[in-house]
Short mmCIF file of C-alpha atoms in Angstrom, two decimals:
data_model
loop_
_atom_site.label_atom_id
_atom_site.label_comp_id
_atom_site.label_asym_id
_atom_site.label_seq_id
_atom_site.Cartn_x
_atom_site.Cartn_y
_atom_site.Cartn_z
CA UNK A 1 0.00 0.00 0.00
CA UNK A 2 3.23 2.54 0.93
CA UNK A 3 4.41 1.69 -2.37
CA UNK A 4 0.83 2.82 -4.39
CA UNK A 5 0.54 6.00 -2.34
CA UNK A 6 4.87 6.74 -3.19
CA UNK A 7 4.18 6.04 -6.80
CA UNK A 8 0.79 8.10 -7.04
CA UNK A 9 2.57 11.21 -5.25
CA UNK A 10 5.52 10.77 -7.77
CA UNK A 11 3.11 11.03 -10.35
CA UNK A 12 1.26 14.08 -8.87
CA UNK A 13 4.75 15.67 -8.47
CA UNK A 14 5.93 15.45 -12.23
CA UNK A 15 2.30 16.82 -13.30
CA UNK A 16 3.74 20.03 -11.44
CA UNK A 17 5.94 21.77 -13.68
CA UNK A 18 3.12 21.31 -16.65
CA UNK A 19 1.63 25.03 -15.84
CA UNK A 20 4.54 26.62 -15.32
CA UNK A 21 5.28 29.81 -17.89
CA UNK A 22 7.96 30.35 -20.24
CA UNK A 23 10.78 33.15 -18.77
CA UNK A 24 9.66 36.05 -19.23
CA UNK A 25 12.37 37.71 -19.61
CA UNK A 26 14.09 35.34 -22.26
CA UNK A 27 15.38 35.55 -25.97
CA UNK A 28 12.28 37.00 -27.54
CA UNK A 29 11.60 39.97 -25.23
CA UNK A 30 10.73 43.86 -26.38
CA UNK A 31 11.23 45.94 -23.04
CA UNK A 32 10.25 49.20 -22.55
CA UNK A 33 10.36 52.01 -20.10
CA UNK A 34 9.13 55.77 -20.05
CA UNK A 35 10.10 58.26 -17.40
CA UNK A 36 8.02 61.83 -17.37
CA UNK A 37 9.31 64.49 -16.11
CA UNK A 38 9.52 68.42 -16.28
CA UNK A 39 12.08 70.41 -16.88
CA UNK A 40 11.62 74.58 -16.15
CA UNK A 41 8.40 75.05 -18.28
CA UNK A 42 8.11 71.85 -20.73
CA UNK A 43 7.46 68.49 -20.31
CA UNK A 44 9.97 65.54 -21.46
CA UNK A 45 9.51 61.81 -22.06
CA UNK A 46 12.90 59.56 -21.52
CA UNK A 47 12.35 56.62 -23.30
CA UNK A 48 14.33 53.11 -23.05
CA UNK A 49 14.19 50.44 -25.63
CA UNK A 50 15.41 47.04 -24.89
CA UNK A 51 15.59 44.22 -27.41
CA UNK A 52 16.43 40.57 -26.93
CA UNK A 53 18.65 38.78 -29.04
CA UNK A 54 15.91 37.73 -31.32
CA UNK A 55 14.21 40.50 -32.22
CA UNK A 56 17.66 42.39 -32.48
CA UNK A 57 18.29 39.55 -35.06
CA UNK A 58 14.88 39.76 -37.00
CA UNK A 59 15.75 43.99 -36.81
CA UNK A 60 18.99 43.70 -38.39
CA UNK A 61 20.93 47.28 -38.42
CA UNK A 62 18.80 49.64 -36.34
CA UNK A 63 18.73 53.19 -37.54
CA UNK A 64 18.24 55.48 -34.14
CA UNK A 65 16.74 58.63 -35.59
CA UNK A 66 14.13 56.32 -37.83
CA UNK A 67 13.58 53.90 -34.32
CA UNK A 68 13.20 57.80 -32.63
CA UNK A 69 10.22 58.61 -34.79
CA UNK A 70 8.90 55.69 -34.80
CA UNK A 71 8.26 55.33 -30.89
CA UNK A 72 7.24 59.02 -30.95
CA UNK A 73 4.44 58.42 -32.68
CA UNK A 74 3.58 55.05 -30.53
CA UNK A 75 3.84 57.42 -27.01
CA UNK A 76 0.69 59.12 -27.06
CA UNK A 77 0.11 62.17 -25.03
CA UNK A 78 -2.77 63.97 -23.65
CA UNK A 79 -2.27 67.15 -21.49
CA UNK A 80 -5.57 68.57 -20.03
CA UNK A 81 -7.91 66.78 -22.51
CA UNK A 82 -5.82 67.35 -25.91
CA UNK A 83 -3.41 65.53 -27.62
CA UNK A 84 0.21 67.00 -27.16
CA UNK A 85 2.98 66.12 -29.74
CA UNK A 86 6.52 64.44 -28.75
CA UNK A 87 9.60 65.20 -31.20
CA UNK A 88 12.43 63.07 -30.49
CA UNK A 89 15.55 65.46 -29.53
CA UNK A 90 18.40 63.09 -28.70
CA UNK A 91 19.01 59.42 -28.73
CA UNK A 92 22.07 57.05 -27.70
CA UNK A 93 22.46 53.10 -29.07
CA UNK A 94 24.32 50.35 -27.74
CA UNK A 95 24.26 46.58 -29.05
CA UNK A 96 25.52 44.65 -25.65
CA UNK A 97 26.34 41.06 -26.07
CA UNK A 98 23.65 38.49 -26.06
CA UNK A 99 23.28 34.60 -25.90
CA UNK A 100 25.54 32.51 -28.63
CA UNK A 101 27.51 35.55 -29.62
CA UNK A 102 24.53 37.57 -31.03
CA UNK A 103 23.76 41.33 -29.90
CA UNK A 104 21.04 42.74 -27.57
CA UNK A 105 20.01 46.53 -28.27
CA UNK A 106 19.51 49.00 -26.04
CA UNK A 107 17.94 52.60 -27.20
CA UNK A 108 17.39 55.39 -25.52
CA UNK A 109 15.81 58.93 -26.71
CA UNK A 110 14.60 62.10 -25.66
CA UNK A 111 11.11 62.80 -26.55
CA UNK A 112 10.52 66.77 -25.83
CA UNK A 113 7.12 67.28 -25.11
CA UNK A 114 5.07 70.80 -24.67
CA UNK A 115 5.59 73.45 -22.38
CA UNK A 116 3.20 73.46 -19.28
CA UNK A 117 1.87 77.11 -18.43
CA UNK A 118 0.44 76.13 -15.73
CA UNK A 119 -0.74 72.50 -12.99
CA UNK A 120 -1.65 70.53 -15.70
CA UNK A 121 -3.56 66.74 -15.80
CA UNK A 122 -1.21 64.51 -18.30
CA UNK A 123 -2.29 61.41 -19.65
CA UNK A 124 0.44 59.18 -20.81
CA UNK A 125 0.17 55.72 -23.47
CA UNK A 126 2.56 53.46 -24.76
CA UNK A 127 1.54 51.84 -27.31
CA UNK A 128 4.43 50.85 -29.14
CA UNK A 129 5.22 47.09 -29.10
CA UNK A 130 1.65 46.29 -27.72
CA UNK A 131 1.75 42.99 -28.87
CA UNK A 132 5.36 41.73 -27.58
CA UNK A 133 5.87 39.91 -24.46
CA UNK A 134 8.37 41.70 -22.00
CA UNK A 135 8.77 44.36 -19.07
CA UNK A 136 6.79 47.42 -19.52
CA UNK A 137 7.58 50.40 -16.82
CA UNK A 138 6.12 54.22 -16.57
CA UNK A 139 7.40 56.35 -13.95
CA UNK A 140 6.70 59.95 -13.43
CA UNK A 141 9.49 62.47 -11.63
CA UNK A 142 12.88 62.60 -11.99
CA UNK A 143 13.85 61.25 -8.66
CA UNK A 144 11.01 58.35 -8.74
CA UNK A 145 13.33 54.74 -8.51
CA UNK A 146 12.96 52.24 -11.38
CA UNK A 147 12.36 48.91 -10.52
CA UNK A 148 14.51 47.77 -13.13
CA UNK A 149 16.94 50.53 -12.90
CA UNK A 150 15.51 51.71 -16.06
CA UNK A 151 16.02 48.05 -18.18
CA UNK A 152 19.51 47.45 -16.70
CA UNK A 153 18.70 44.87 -14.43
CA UNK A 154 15.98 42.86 -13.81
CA UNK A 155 14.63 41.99 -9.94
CA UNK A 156 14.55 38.19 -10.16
CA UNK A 157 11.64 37.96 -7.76
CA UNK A 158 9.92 39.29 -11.15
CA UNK A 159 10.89 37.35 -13.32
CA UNK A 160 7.64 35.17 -13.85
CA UNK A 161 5.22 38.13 -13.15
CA UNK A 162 7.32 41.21 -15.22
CA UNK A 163 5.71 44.63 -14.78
CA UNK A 164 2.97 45.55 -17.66
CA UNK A 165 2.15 49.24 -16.92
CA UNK A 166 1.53 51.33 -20.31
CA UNK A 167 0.33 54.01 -19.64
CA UNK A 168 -0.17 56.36 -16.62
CA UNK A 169 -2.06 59.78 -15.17
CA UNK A 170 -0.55 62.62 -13.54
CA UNK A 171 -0.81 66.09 -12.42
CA UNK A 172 2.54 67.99 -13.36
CA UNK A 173 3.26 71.55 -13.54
CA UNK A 174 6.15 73.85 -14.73
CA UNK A 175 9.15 74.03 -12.19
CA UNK A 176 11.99 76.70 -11.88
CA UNK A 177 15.15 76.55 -13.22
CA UNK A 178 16.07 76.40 -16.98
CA UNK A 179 14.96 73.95 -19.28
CA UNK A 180 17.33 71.18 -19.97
CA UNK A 181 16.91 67.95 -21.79
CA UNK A 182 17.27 64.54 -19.65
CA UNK A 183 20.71 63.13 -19.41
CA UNK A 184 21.21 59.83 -21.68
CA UNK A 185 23.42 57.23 -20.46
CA UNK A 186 26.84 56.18 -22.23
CA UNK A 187 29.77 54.14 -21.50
CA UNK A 188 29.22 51.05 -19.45
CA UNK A 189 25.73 51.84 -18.18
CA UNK A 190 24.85 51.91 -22.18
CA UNK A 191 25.86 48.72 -22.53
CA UNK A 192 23.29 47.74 -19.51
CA UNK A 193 26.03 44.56 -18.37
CA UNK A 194 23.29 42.88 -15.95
CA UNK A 195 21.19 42.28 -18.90
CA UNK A 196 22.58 39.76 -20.50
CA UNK A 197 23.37 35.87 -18.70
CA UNK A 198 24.53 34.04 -21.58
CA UNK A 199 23.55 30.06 -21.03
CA UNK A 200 26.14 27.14 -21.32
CA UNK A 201 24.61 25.76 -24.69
CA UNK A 202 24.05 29.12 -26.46
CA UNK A 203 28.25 29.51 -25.92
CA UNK A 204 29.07 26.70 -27.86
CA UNK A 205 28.35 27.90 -31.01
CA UNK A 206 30.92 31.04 -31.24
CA UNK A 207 33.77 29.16 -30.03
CA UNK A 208 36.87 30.07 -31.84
CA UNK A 209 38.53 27.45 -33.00
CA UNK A 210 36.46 24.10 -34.03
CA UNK A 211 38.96 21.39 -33.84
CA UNK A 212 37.87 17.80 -34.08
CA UNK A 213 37.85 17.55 -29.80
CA UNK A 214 36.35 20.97 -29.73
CA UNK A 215 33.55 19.67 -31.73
CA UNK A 216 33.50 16.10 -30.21
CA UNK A 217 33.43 18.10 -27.15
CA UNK A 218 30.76 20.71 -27.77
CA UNK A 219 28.54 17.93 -29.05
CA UNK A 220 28.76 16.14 -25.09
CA UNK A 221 28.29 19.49 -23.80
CA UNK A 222 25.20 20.21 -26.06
CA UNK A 223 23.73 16.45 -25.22
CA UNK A 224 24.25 17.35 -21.12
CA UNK A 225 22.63 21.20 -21.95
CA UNK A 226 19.68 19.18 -23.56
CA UNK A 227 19.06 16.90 -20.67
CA UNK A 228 19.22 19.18 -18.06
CA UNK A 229 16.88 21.57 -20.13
CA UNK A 230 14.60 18.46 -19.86
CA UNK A 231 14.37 18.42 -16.22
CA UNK A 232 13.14 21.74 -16.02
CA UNK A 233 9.02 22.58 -16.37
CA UNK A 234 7.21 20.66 -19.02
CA UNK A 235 8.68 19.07 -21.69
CA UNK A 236 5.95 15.85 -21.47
CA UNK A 237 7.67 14.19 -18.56
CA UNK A 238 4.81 13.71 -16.47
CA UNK A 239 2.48 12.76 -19.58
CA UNK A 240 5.24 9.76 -20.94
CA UNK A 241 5.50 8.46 -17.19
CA UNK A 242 1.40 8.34 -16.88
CA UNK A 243 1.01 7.10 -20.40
CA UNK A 244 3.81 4.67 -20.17
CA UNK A 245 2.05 3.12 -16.67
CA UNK A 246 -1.54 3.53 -17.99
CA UNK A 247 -0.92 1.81 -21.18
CA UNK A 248 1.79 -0.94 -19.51
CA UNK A 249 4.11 0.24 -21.94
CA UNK A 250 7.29 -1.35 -22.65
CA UNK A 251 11.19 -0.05 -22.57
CA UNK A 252 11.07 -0.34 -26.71
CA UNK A 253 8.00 1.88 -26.55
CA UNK A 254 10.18 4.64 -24.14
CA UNK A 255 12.84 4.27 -26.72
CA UNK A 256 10.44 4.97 -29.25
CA UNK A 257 9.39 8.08 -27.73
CA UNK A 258 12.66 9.73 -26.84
CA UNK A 259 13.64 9.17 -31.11
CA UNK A 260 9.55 10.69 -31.72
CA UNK A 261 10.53 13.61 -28.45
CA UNK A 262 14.24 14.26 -30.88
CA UNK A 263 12.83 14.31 -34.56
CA UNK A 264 10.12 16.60 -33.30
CA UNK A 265 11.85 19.18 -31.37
CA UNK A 266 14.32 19.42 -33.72
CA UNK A 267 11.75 20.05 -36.60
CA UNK A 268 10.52 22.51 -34.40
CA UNK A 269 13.82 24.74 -33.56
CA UNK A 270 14.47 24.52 -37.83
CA UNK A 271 10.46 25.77 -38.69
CA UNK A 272 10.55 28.26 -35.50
CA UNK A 273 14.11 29.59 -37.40
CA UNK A 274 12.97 29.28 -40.86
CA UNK A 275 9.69 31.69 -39.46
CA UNK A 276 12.31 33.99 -37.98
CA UNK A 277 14.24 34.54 -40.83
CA UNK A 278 11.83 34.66 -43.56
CA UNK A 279 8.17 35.29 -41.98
CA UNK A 280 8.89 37.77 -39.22
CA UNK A 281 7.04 40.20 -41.19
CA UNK A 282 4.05 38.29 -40.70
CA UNK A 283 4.42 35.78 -38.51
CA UNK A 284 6.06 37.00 -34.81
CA UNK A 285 7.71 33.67 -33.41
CA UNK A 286 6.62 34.39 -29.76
CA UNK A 287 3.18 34.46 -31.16
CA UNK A 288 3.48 30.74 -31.92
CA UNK A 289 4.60 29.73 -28.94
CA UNK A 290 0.73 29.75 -26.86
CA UNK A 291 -0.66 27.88 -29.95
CA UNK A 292 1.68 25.53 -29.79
CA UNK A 293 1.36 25.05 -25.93
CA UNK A 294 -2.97 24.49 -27.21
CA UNK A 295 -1.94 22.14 -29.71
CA UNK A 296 0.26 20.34 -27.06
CA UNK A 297 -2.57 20.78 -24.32
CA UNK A 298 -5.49 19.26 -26.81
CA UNK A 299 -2.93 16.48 -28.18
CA UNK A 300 -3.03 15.23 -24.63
CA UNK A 301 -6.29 15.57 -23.20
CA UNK A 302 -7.01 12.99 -25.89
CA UNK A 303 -4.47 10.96 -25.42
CA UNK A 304 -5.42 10.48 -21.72
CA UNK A 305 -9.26 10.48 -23.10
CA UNK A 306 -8.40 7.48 -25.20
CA UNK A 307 -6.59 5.62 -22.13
CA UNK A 308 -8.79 6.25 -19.97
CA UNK A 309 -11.46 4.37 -21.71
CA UNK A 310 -9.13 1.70 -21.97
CA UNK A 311 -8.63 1.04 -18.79
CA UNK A 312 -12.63 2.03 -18.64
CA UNK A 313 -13.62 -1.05 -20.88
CA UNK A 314 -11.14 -3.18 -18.61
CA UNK A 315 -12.71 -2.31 -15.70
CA UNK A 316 -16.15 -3.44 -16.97
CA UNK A 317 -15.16 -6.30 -18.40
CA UNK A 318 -13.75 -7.47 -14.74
CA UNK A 319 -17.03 -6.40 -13.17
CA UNK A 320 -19.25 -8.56 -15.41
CA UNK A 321 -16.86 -11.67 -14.74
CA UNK A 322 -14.45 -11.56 -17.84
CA UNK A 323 -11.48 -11.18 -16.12
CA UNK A 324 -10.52 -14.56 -18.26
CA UNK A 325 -10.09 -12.33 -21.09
CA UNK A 326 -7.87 -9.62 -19.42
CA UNK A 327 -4.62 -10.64 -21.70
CA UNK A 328 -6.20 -10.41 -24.59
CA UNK A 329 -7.69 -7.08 -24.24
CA UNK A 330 -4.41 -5.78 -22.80
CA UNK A 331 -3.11 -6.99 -26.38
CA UNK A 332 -6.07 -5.80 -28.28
CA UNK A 333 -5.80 -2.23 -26.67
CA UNK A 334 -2.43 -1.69 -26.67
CA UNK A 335 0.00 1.27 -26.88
CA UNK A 336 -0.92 2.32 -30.94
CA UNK A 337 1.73 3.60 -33.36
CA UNK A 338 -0.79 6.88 -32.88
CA UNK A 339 -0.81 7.32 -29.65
CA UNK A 340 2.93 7.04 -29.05
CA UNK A 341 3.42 9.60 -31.74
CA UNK A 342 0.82 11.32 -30.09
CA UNK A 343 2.46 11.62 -26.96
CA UNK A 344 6.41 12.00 -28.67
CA UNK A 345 4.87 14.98 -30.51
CA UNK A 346 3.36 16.33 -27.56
CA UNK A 347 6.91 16.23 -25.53
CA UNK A 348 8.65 17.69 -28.14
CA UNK A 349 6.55 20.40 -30.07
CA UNK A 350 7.81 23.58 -27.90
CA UNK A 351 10.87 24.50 -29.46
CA UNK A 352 13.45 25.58 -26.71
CA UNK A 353 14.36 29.12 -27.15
CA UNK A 354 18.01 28.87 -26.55
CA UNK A 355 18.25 25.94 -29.53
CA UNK A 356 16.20 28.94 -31.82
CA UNK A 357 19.42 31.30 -30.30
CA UNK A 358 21.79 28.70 -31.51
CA UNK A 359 20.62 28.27 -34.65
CA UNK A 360 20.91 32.10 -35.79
CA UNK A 361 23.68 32.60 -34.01
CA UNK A 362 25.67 29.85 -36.44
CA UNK A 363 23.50 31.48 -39.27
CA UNK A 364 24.92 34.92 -38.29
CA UNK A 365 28.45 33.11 -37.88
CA UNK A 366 29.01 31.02 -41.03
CA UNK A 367 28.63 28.22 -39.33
CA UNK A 368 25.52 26.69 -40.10
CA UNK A 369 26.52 22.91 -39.93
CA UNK A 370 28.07 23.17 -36.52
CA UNK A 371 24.89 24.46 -35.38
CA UNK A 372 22.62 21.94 -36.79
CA UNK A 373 24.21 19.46 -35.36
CA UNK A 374 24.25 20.87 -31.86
CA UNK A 375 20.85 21.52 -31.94
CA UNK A 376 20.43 17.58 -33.15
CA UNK A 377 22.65 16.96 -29.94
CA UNK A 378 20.57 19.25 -27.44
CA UNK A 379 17.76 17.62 -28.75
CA UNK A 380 18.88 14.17 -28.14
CA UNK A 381 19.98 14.97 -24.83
CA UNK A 382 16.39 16.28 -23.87
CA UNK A 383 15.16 12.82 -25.51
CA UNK A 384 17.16 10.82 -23.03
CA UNK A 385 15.71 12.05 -20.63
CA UNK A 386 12.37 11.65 -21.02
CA UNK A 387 13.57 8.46 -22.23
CA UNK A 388 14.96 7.42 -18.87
CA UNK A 389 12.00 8.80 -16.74
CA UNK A 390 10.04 6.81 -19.12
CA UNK A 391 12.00 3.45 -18.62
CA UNK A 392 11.93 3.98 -14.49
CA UNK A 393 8.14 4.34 -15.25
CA UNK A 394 8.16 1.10 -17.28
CA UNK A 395 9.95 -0.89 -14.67
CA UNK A 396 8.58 0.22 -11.60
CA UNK A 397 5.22 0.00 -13.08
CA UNK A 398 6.60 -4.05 -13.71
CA UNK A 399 7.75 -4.39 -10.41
CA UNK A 400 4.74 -3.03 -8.52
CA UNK A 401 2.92 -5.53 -11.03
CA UNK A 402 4.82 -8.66 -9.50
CA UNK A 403 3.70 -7.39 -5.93
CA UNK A 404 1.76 -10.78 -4.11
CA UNK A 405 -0.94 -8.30 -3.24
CA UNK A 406 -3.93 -6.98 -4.77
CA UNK A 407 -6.50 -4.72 -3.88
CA UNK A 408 -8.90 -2.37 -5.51
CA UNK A 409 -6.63 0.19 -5.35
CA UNK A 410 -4.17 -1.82 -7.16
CA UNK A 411 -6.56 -2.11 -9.56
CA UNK A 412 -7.33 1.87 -10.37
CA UNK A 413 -3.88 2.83 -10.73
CA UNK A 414 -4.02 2.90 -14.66
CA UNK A 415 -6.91 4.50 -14.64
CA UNK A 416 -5.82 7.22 -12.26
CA UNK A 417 -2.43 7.68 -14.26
CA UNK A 418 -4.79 8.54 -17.55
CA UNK A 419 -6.62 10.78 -14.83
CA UNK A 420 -3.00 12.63 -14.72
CA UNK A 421 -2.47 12.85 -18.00
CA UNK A 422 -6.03 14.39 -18.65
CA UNK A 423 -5.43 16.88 -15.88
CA UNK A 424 -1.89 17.89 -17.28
CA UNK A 425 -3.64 18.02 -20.95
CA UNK A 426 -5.86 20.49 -19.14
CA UNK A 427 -3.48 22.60 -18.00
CA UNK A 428 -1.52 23.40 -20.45
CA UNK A 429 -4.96 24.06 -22.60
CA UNK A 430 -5.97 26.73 -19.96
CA UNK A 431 -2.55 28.35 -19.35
CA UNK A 432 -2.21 28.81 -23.51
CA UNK A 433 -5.52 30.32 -24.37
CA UNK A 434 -5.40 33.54 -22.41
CA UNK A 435 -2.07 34.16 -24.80
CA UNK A 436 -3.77 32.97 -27.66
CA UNK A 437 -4.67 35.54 -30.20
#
């Protein structure tokens, strides 16, 4: 009985990391900040930019004055009921390293608004970007302290919940002194260092020199980067261990997934790049990401749907005295070549955004080969993974089988694992279709 209740906890555990988001933060973010403030008589916006690798890639060279104009005409302003035009007056650019050897960009610009004769009821909008993911800020006052120290560094506590704040209300009013335009950074605090933590598999690709060890090496590194990815939230661990004990699944049929979990996620990195490169105009790539986590969500809802009513037609067939026939139903309703493609599919559909950083970063180096074949790697690594937690499934799932007991609870334990993998199905379905659009 101890050993039921350890193995139904274990499962409850893995079905955990299911719901949990994407970083927010991560290689496909468009931050922004505005700061208002006044300045003798007239009002001025400071206004930060702050581009991920990816869409620093998709942006190729950035022209400041054009980028200037652009945002001015995205920050909408509104002082005492009309709207108030914002000229861009100065701007400073910086491109600090990013992930795999590709740039970040960091902006910044002066946007010099009217002058205020008087206490004055501002209404501020940022609309530019709307439909990116990343950390939007508005602060009002010169002397009011960024959370993010204006986009330079991020407070990890959050990470998973990033400000959203675009647009604000205020009641200003001209101050003494002369008017002066807000101080742009340079230097090192352009280059915003605390943005950037470049991850072990993203550095592979712009090593130097690629020797035969170097690549023999990078290759091991990019398999251990791929399993460890695995271990983190999602990935389809908790749906191959429930499918793989609900179905009495076998270690060929693990195998099988983990080669189904590496074809697919590496088909994935190579579309998600192709869309990058040649769609972007159409298609944004962090767009795809909530409709894949639906696809992923519906794939397995039905897949623990369809074992679930196997187990359901066992379970009758036991109560109306059948049990004779148990075998052959267990071989009749089997794991099918479309369900375990199914559930491969499911595990390895989300492309990880540091493979997608890995493969433009070797486009963007000449080394397009090298990179292919460390994403095949990575994605191996992740396979074997989920390959092993499948086989410790397989064989515990065996060994609690050979148990002298039985019991009724005994009994449900296939049908509560498709219960899991239902629930799981769920959860992803609800956490993607808030970010669906």
């Amino acid at each position: 009985m101890k050993r039921l209740i350890f193995l139904l906890v274990a499962l409850a555990a893995l079905a955990v990391p299911v719901a949990a988001s994407a970083h927010p933060l991560g290689n496909f973010t468009v931050n922004r900040f505005s700061r208002l403030e006044v300045s003798g008589p007239r009002l001025y916006v400071l206004y930060v930019l702050d581009l991920a690798e990816i869409p620093t890639f998709q942006a190729g060279k950035i022209d400041a004055r054009a980028y200037a104009r652009r945002i001015a005409r995205g920050a909408e302003l509104t002082v005492n009921g009309r709207p108030a035009r914002l000229v861009p007056e100065a701007t400073a650019l910086a491109h600090p390293p990013g992930a795999g050897g590709l740039r970040t960009t960091r902006l910044e610009l002066v946007l010099r608004g009217p002058r205020l004769d008087g206490p004055s009821e501002i209404h501020y909008v940022d609309t530019n970007y709307a439909d990116r993911i990343g950390w939007k800020e508005i602060l009002v006052g010169r002397d009011t302290r960024s959370t993010s120290d204006e986009l330079r560094a991020y407070p990890k506590d959050l990470l998973q919940s990033p400000l959203d704040v675009s647009s604000v209300d205020a009641n200003l009013g001209p101050r003494t002194g002369a008017d002066a335009l807000p101080a742009l950074s340079h230097g090192r605090s352009l280059q915003a260092p605390d943005r950037i933590a470049d991850s072990g598999f993203a550095r592979l690709v712009g090593r130097d020199h690629l020797g035969a060890w170097v690549v023999l090496a990078s290759l091991a590194a990019a398999l251990f980067w791929g399993a460890a990815h695995a271990l983190g939230p999602g990935h389809g661990k908790t749906i191959v261990t429930a499918y793989l004990v609900g179905q009495r699944g076998t270690p060929r049929h693990a195998a099988l997934l983990g080669l189904i979990v590496t074809v697919t996620h590496t088909i994935g990195v190579f579309a998600l790049g192709l869309v990058t490169l040649l769609l972007s105009r159409f298609v944004v790539p962090d767009h795809l990401y909530p409709w894949l986590n639906l696809v992923s969500g519906v794939l397995v809802v039905g897949i623990g749907g369809s074992v679930f009513a196997t187990r359901w037609r066992h379970s009758r067939a036991h109560r109306h005295g059948h049990a004779h026939h148990h075998h052959h139903h267990d071989h009749e309703d089997g794991i099918s070549a479309r369900s375990l493609l199914a559930v491969g599919v499911s595990g390895g559909l989300l492309p990880c955004p540091s493979a997608l950083v890995v493969l433009l970063a070797a486009i963007s180096l000449h080394r397009i080969a090298f990179g292919l074949v460390l994403i095949v790697a990575f994605s191996a690594g992740l396979a074997l993974t989920i390959t092993g937690i499948g086989l410790v499934a397989v064989l515990a799932n065996r060994a609690f089988g050979r148990l002298s007991f039985e019991g009724r609870l005994v009994g449900l334990l296939p049908a509560v694992s498709a219960l899991v993998i239902v629930i799981a199905g769920l959860a992803m379905t609800v956490h993607a279709l808030p970010k669906v659009r």
